[in-house]
Short mmCIF file of C-alpha atoms in Angstrom, two decimals:
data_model
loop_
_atom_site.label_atom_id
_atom_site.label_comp_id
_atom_site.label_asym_id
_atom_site.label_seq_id
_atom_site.Cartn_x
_atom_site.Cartn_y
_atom_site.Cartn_z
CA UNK A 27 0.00 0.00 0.00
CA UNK A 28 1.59 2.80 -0.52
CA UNK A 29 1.05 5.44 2.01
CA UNK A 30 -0.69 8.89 1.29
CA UNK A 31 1.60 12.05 3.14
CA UNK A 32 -0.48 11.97 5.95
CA UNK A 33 -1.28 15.77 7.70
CA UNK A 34 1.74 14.68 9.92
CA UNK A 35 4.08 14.40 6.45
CA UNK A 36 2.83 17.62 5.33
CA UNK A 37 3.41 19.51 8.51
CA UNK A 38 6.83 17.90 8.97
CA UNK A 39 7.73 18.88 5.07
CA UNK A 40 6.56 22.17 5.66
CA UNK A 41 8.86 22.53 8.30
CA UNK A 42 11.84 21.46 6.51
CA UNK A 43 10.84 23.92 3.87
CA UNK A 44 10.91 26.25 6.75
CA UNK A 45 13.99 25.35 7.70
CA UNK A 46 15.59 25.10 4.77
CA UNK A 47 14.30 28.59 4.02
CA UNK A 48 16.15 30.05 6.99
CA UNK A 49 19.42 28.29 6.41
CA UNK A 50 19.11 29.59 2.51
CA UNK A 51 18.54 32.92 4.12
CA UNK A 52 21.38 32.60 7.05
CA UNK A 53 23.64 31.17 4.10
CA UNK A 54 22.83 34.06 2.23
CA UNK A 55 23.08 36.74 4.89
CA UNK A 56 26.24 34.85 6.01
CA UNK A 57 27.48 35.48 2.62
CA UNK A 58 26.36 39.19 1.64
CA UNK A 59 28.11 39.57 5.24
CA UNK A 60 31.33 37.73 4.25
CA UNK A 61 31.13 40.18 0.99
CA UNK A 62 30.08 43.00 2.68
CA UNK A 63 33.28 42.58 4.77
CA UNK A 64 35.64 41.41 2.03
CA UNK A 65 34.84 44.27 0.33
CA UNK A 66 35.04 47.15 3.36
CA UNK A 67 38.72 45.29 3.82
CA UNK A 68 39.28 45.80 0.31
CA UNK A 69 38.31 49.07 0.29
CA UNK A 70 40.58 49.50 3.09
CA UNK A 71 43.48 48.48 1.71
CA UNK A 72 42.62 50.21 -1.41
CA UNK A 73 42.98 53.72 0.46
CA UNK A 74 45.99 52.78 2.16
CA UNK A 75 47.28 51.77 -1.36
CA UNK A 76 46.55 55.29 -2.65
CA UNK A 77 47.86 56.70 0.24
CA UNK A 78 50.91 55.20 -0.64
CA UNK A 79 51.40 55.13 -4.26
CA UNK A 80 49.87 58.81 -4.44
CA UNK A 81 52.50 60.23 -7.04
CA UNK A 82 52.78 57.32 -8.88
CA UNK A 83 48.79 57.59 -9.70
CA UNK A 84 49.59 61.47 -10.15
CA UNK A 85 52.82 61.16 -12.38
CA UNK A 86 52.00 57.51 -13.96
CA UNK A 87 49.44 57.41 -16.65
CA UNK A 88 49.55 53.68 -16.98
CA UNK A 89 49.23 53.11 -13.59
CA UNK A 90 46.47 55.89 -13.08
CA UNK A 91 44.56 53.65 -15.88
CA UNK A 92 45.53 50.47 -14.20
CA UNK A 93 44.42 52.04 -10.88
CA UNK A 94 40.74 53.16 -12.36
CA UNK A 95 40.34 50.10 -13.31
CA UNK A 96 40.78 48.46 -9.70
CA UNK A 97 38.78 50.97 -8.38
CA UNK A 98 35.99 50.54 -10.41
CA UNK A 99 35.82 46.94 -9.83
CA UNK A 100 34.94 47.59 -6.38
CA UNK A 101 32.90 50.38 -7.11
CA UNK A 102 35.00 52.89 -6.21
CA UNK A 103 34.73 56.18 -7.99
CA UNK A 104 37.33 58.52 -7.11
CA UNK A 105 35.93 61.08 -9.13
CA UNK A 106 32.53 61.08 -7.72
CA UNK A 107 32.75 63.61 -5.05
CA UNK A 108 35.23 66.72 -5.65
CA UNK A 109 35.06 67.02 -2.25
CA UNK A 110 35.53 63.21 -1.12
CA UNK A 111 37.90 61.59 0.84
CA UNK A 112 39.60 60.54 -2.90
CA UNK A 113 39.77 63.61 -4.41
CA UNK A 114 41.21 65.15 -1.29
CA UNK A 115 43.77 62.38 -1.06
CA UNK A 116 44.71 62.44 -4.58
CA UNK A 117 44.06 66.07 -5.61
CA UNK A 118 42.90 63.92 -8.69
CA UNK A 119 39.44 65.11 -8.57
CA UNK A 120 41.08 68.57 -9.23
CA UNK A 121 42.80 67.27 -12.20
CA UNK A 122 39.63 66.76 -14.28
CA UNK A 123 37.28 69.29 -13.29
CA UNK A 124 39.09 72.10 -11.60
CA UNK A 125 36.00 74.44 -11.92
CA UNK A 126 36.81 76.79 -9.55
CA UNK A 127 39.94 77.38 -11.02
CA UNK A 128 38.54 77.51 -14.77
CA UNK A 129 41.74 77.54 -17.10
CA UNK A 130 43.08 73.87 -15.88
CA UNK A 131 40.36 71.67 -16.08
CA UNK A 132 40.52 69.05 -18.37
CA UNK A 133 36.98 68.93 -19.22
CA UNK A 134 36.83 72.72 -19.68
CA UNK A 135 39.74 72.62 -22.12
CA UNK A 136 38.09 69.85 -23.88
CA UNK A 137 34.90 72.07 -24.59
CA UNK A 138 36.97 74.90 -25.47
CA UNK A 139 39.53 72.83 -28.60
CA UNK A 140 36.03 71.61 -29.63
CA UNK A 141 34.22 74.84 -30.33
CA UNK A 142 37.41 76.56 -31.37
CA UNK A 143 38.09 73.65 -33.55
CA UNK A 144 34.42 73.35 -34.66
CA UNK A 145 34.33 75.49 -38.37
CA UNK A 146 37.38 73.94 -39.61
CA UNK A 147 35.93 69.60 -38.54
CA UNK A 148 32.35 70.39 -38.64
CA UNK A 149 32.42 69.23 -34.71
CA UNK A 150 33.88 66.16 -35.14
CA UNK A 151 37.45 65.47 -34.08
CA UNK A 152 39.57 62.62 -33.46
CA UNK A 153 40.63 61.51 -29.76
CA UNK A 154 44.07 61.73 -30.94
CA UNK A 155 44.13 65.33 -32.27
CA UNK A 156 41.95 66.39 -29.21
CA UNK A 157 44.52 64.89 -26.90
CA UNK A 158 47.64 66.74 -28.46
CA UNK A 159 45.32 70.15 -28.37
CA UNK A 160 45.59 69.67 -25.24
CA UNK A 161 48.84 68.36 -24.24
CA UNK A 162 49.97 71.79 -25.98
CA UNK A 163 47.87 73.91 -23.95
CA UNK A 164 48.54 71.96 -20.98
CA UNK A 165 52.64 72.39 -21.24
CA UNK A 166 53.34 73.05 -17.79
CA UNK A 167 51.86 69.93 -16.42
CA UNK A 168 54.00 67.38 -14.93
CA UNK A 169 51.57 65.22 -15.99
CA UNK A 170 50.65 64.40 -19.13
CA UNK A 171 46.98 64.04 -20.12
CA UNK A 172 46.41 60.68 -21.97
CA UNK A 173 43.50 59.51 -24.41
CA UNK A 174 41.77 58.36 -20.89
CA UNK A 175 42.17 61.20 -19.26
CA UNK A 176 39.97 62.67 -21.96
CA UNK A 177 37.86 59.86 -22.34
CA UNK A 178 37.02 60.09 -18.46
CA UNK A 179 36.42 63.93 -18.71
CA UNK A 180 34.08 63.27 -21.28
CA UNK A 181 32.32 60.85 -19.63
CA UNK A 182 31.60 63.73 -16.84
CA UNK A 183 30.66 65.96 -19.79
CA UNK A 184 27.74 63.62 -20.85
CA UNK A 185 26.30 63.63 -17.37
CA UNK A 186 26.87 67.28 -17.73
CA UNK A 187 24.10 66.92 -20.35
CA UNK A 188 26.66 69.09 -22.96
CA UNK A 189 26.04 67.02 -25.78
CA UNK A 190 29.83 65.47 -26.12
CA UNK A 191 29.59 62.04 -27.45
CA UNK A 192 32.56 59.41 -28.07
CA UNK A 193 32.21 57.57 -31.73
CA UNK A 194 34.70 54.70 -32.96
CA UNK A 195 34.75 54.14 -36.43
CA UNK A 196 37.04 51.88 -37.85
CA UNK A 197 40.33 52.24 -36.31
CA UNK A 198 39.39 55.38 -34.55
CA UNK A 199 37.70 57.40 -31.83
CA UNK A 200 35.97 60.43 -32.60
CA UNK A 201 34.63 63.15 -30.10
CA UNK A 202 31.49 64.77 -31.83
CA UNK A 203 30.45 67.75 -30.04
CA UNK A 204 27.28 68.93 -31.89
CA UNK A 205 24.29 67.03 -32.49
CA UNK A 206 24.53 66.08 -35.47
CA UNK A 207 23.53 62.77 -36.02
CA UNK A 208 25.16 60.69 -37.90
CA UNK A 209 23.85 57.30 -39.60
CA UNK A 210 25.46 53.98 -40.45
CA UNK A 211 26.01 55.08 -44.06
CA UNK A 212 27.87 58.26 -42.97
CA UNK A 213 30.02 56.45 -40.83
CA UNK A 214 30.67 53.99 -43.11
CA UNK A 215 31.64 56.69 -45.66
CA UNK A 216 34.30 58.08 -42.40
CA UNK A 217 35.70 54.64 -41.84
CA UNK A 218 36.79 54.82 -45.69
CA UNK A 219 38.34 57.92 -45.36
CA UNK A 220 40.82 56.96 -42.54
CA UNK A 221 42.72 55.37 -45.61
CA UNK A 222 43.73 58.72 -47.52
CA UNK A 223 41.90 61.33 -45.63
CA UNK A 224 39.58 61.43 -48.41
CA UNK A 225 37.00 59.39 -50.34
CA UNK A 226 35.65 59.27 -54.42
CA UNK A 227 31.97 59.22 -55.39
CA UNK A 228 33.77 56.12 -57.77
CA UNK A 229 35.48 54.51 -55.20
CA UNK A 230 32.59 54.60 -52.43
CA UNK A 231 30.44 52.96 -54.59
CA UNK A 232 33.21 50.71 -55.85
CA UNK A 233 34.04 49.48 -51.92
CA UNK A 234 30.69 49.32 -50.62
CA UNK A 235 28.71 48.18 -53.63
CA UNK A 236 26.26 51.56 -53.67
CA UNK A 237 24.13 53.40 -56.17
CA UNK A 238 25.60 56.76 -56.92
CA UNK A 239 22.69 58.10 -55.48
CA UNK A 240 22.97 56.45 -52.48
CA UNK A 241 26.99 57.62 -51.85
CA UNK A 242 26.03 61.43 -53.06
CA UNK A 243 23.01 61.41 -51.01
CA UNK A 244 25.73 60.93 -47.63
CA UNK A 245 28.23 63.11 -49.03
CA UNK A 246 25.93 66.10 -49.55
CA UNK A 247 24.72 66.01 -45.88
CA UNK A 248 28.39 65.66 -44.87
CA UNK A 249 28.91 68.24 -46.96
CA UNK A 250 26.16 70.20 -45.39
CA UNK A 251 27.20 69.51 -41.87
CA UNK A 252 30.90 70.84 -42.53
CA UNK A 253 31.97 67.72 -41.93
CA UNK A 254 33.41 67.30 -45.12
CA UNK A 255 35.45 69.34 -47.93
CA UNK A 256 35.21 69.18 -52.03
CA UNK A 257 38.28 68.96 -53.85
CA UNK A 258 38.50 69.51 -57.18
CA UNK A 259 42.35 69.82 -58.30
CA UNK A 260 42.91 66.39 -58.02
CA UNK A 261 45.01 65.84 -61.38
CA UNK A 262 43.05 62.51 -62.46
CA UNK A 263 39.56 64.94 -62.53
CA UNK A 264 38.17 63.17 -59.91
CA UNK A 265 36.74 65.25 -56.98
CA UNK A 266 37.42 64.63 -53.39
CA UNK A 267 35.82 64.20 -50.49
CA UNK A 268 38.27 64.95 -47.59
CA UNK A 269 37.25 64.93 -43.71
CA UNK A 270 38.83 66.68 -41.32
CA UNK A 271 37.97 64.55 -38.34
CA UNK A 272 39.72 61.52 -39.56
CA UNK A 273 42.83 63.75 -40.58
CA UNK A 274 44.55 65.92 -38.16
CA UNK A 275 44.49 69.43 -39.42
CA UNK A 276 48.00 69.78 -37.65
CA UNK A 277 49.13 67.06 -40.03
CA UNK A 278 49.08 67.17 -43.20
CA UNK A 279 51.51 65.79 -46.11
CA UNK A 280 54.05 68.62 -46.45
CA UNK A 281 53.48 70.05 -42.67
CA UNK A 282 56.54 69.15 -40.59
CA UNK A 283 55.39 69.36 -36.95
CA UNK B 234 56.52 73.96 -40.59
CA UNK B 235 56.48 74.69 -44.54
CA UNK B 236 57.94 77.80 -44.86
CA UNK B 237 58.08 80.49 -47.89
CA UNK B 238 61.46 82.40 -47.99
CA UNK B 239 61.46 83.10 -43.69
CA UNK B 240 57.58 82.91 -43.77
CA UNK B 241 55.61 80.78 -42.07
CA UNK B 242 52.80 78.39 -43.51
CA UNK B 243 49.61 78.08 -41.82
CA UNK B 244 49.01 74.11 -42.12
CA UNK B 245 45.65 74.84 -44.11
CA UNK B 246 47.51 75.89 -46.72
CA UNK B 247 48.72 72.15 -46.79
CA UNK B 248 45.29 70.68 -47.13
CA UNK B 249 43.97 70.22 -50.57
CA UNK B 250 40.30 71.41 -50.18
CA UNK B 251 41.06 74.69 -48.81
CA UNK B 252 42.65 75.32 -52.90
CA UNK B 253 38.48 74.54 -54.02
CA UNK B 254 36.36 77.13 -53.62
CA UNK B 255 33.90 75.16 -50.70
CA UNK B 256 30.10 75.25 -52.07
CA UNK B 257 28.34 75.02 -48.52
CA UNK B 258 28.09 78.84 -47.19
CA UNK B 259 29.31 78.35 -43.89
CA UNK B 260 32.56 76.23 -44.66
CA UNK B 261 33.34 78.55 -47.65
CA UNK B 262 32.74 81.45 -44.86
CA UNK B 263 35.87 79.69 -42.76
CA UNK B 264 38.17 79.27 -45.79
CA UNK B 265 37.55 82.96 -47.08
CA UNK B 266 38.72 83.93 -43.45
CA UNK B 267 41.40 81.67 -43.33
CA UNK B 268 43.15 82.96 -46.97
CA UNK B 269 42.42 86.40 -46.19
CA UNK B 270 44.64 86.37 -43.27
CA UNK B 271 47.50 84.85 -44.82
CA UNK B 272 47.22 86.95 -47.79
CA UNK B 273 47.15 89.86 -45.66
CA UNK B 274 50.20 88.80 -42.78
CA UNK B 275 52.27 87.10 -46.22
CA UNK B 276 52.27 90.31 -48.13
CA UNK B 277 53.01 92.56 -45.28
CA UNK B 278 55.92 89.90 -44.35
CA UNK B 279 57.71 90.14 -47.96
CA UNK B 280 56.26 94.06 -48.50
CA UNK B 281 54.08 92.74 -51.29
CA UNK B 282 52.03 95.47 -52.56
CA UNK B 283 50.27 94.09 -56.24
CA UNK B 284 49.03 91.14 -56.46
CA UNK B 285 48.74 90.09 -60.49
CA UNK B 286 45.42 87.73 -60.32
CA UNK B 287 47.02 85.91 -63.11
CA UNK B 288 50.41 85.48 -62.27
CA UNK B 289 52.19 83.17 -59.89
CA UNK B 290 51.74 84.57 -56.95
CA UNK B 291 53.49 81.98 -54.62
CA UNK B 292 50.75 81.80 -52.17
CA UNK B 293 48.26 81.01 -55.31
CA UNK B 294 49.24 77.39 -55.90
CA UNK B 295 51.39 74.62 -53.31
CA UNK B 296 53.59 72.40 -55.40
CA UNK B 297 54.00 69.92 -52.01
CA UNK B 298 49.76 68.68 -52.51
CA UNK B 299 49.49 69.48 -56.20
CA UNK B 300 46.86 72.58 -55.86
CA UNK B 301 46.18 75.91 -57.43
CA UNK B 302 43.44 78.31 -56.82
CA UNK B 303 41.35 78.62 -59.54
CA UNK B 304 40.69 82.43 -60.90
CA UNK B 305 37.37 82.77 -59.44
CA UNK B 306 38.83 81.20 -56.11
CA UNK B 307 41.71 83.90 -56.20
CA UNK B 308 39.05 86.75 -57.39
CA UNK B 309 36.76 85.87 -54.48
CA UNK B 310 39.36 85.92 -51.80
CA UNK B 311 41.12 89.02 -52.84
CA UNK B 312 37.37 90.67 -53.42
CA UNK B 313 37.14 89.94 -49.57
CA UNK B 314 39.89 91.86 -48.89
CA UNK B 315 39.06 94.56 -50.87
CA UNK B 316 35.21 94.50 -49.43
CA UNK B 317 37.28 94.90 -46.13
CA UNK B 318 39.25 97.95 -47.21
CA UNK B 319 42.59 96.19 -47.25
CA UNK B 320 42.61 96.50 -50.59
CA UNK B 321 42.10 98.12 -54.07
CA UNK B 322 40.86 96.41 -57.64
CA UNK B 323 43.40 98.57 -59.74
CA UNK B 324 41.31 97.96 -63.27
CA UNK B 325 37.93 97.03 -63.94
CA UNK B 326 38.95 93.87 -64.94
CA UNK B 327 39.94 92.95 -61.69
CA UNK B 328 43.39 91.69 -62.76
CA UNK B 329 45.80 93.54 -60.38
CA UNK B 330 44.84 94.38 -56.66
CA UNK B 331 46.92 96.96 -54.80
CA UNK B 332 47.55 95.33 -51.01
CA UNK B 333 46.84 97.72 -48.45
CA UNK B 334 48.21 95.46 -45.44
CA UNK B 335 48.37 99.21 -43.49
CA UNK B 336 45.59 101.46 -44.81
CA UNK B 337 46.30 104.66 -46.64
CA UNK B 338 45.82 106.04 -43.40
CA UNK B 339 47.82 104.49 -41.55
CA UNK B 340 50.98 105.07 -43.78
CA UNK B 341 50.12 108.92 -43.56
CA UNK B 342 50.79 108.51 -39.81
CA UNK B 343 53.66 106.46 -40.28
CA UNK B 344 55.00 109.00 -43.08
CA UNK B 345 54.45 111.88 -40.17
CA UNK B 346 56.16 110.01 -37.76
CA UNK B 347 59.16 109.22 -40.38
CA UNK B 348 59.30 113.07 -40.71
CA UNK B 349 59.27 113.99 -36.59
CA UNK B 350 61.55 111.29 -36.29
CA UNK B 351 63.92 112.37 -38.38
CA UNK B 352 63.75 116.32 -37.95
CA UNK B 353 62.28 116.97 -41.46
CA UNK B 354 59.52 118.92 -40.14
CA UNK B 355 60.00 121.49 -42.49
CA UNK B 356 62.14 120.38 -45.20
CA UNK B 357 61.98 119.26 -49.04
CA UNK B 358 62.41 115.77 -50.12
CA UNK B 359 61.74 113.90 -53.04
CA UNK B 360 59.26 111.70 -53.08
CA UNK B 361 61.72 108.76 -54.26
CA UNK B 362 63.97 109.44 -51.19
CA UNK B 363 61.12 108.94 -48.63
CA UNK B 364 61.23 105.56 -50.08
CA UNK B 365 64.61 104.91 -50.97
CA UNK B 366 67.13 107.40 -49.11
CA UNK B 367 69.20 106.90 -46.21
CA UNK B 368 66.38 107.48 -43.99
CA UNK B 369 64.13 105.26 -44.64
CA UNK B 370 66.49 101.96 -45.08
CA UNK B 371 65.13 99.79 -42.39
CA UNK B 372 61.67 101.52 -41.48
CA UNK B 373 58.44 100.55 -43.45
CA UNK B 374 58.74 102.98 -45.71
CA UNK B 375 61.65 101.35 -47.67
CA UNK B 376 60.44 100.20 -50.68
CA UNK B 377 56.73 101.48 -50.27
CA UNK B 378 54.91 101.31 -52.92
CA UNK B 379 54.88 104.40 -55.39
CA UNK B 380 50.86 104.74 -55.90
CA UNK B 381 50.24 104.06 -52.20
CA UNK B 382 52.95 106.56 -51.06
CA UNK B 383 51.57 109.20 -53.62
CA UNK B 384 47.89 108.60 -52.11
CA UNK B 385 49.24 109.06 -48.50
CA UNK B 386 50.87 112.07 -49.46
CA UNK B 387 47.97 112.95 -51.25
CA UNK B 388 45.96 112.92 -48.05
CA UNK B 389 48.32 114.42 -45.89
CA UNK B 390 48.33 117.53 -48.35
CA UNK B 391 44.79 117.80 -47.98
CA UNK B 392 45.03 117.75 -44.20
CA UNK B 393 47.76 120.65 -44.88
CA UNK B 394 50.94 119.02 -43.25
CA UNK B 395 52.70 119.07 -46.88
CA UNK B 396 52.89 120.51 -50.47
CA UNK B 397 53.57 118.07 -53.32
CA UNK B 398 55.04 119.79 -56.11
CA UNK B 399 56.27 118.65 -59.65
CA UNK B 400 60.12 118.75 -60.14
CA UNK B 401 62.16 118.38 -63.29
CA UNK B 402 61.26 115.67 -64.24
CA UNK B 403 58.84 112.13 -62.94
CA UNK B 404 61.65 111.63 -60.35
CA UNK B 405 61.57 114.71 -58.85
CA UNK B 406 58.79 115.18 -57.41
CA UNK B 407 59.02 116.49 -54.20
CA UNK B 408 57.46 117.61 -50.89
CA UNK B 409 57.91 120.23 -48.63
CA UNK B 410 56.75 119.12 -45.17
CA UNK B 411 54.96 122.02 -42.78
CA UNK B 412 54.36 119.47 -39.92
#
């Protein structure tokens, strides 16, 4: 015969389920506390570590990147609060906003190549040429600003709400900073580009199997949005397309910097 | 940096589109700015006073990237000039424009300050050795240009600080200061 769970069975498996409820819980709890502790000593020796390697962070732009990266695996951001324990351990939180003191900031700086820069890319420039912008205006640092540097400040510029967006295309990042937007076939048309600087109706169509229409259609609104220049003394007749953004306008063939 | 004799290239000049006239206002707006600048600091760096809108003109063509302004590109950029009043069309054909990197005014003050300078408030001189006499080596006047000397003085006669008066012949025409 087999037996029926009798009120007795049921009671006694709910009260295992009880049970085992509470030890998943406890287990849990014992866990989130084990974390919650792991962490706090992390986080611990984290700040002593900064304490310690201070100038290294400061003078070290590998090791600042390296160190970001720890920090945000705990969820650390030392940038968070200008007026945090970080920043005032670091002085770093100084080093990309500097607000009060307007000239130095990073961010700032960045805004200011960007609109200066603006009528001859159309608001588009690459990381690369934004970076050495400022690594010129920035002479007197001991520390040189990297590509993450800017990357970070930008970062704070979006949450600024300024309209400062990072693009990769191809091989390279691009900083728009108007709102333009641009679509796949437009940045399909940049990617090309990184090869000379420049791009033919012929040889868009050519690479990317288009209609004419379809590649003059992009170029005119590139055009429009002064993100691109006509050339027309090309020797073979053949006009060209050439984008500032994907080549520096501080280097050019026949410019020695 | 690509230089031109001891001058100084902007790096636009290096980059192929800026020798096309652009067709999109605001971009063509830039590149109008850009060449009237260097037309303007390049001429008063090498004391270029004509510019010949068909002749080689060094700034008018880059042999490093291959480019040459086309006439209408050189017309429109030396037009700006002259709608700023940095400059003159000499014919109506708008072949030859006459630089005015100072304005006829200011080379009136400059010729008055010459003249202080120098203790020649009221002495003769001929107009060829304001330009070209002892003088004037080394100041801005060396070399002026004849018409745009001959218009200053023409202005600063009319303003009563000199007489122009014919000599012998063309080259002596002179001036007798009353500064």
């Amino acid at each position: 015969m087999r037996r029926r769970p009798g009120i007795g069975g049921l009671q006694k498996a709910a009260a295992a389920r009880d049970q085992y409820r509470l030890l998943g819980e406890n287990v849990a709890k014992l866990r989130t506390d084990m974390m919650k502790e792991q962490l706090a000593t992390f986080k611990s020796q984290l700040e002593e570590f900064a304490r310690k390697h201070k100038n290294d962070i400061r003078k070290n732009p590998a090791f600042r990147a390296q160190f970001h990266e720890m920090c945000a695996k705990v969820g650390v951001d030392p940038l968070a609060s200008n007026k945090g324990f970080w920043a005032e351990l670091l002085g770093i939180g100084d080093f990309y906003y500097e607000l009060g003191n307007i000239d130095t900031g990073i961010g700032v700086q960045i805004i200011e190549v960007c609109m200066q820069t603006r009528s001859l890319n159309g608001g588009l420039i690459s990381l690369q040429e934004l970076c050495s912008h400022l690594r010129q205006r920035r002479k007197k640092d001991r520390e040189a600003v990297t590509e993450d540097d800017c990357l970070r400040a930008i970062s704070k510029l979006k949450v600024l709400g300024s309209g400062f967006e990072v693009i990769t295309i191809g091989k390279k990042k691009l900083v728009r900073s108007v709102p333009t937007e641009l679509n796949k076939d437009h940045n399909q048309i940049l990617e090309l580009a990184q090869g000379q600087g420049f791009v033919t109706v012929e040889e868009v169509q050519r690479r990317l199997s288009w209609t004419s229409g379809r590649v003059i259609d992009a170029l005119e609104t590139l055009l429009e949005e002064g993100l691109a220049m006509i050339d027309n003394g090309s020797k073979d007749g053949k006009c060209q397309y050439w984008f500032p953004c994907v080549s520096s306008v501080y280097s050019f063939v026949g410019s020695d910097i | 940096m690509q230089k031109l004799g001891d001058f100084k290239l902007p790096q636009f000049f290096n980059y192929p589109p800026y020798f096309t006239l652009q067709p999109v206002r605001d971009t063509r707006e830039k590149q109008i700015q850009l060449w009237k600048e260097l037309i303007l600091d390049f001429c008063k760096s090498q004391k270029v006073f004509l510019i010949g809108v068909e002749e080689d003109f060094p700034l008018f063509s880059n042999s490093a990237i291959d480019r040459t302004l086309s006439h209408e590109a050189r017309e429109t950029f030396l037009s700006a000039i002259v709608g700023e009043g940095r400059a003159e069309w000499l014919d109506k054909g708008r072949r030859k424009c006459l630089i005015l990197w100072h304005r006829i005014q200011d080379w009136a003050d400059i010729i008055l300050k010459f003249v202080r300078e120098n203790g020649l408030e009221d002495s003769v001189m001929t107009v060829e050795e304001i330009r070209s006499g002892t003088e004037s080596l080394g100041t801005e006047l060396e070399g002026i240009d004849r018409t745009i000397l001959m218009r200053a003085l023409k202005l600063l006669e009319n303003k009563g600080k000199l007489a122009l008066f014919k000599g012998t012949s063309a080259d002596d025409e002179g001036v007798k200061f009353s500064v």
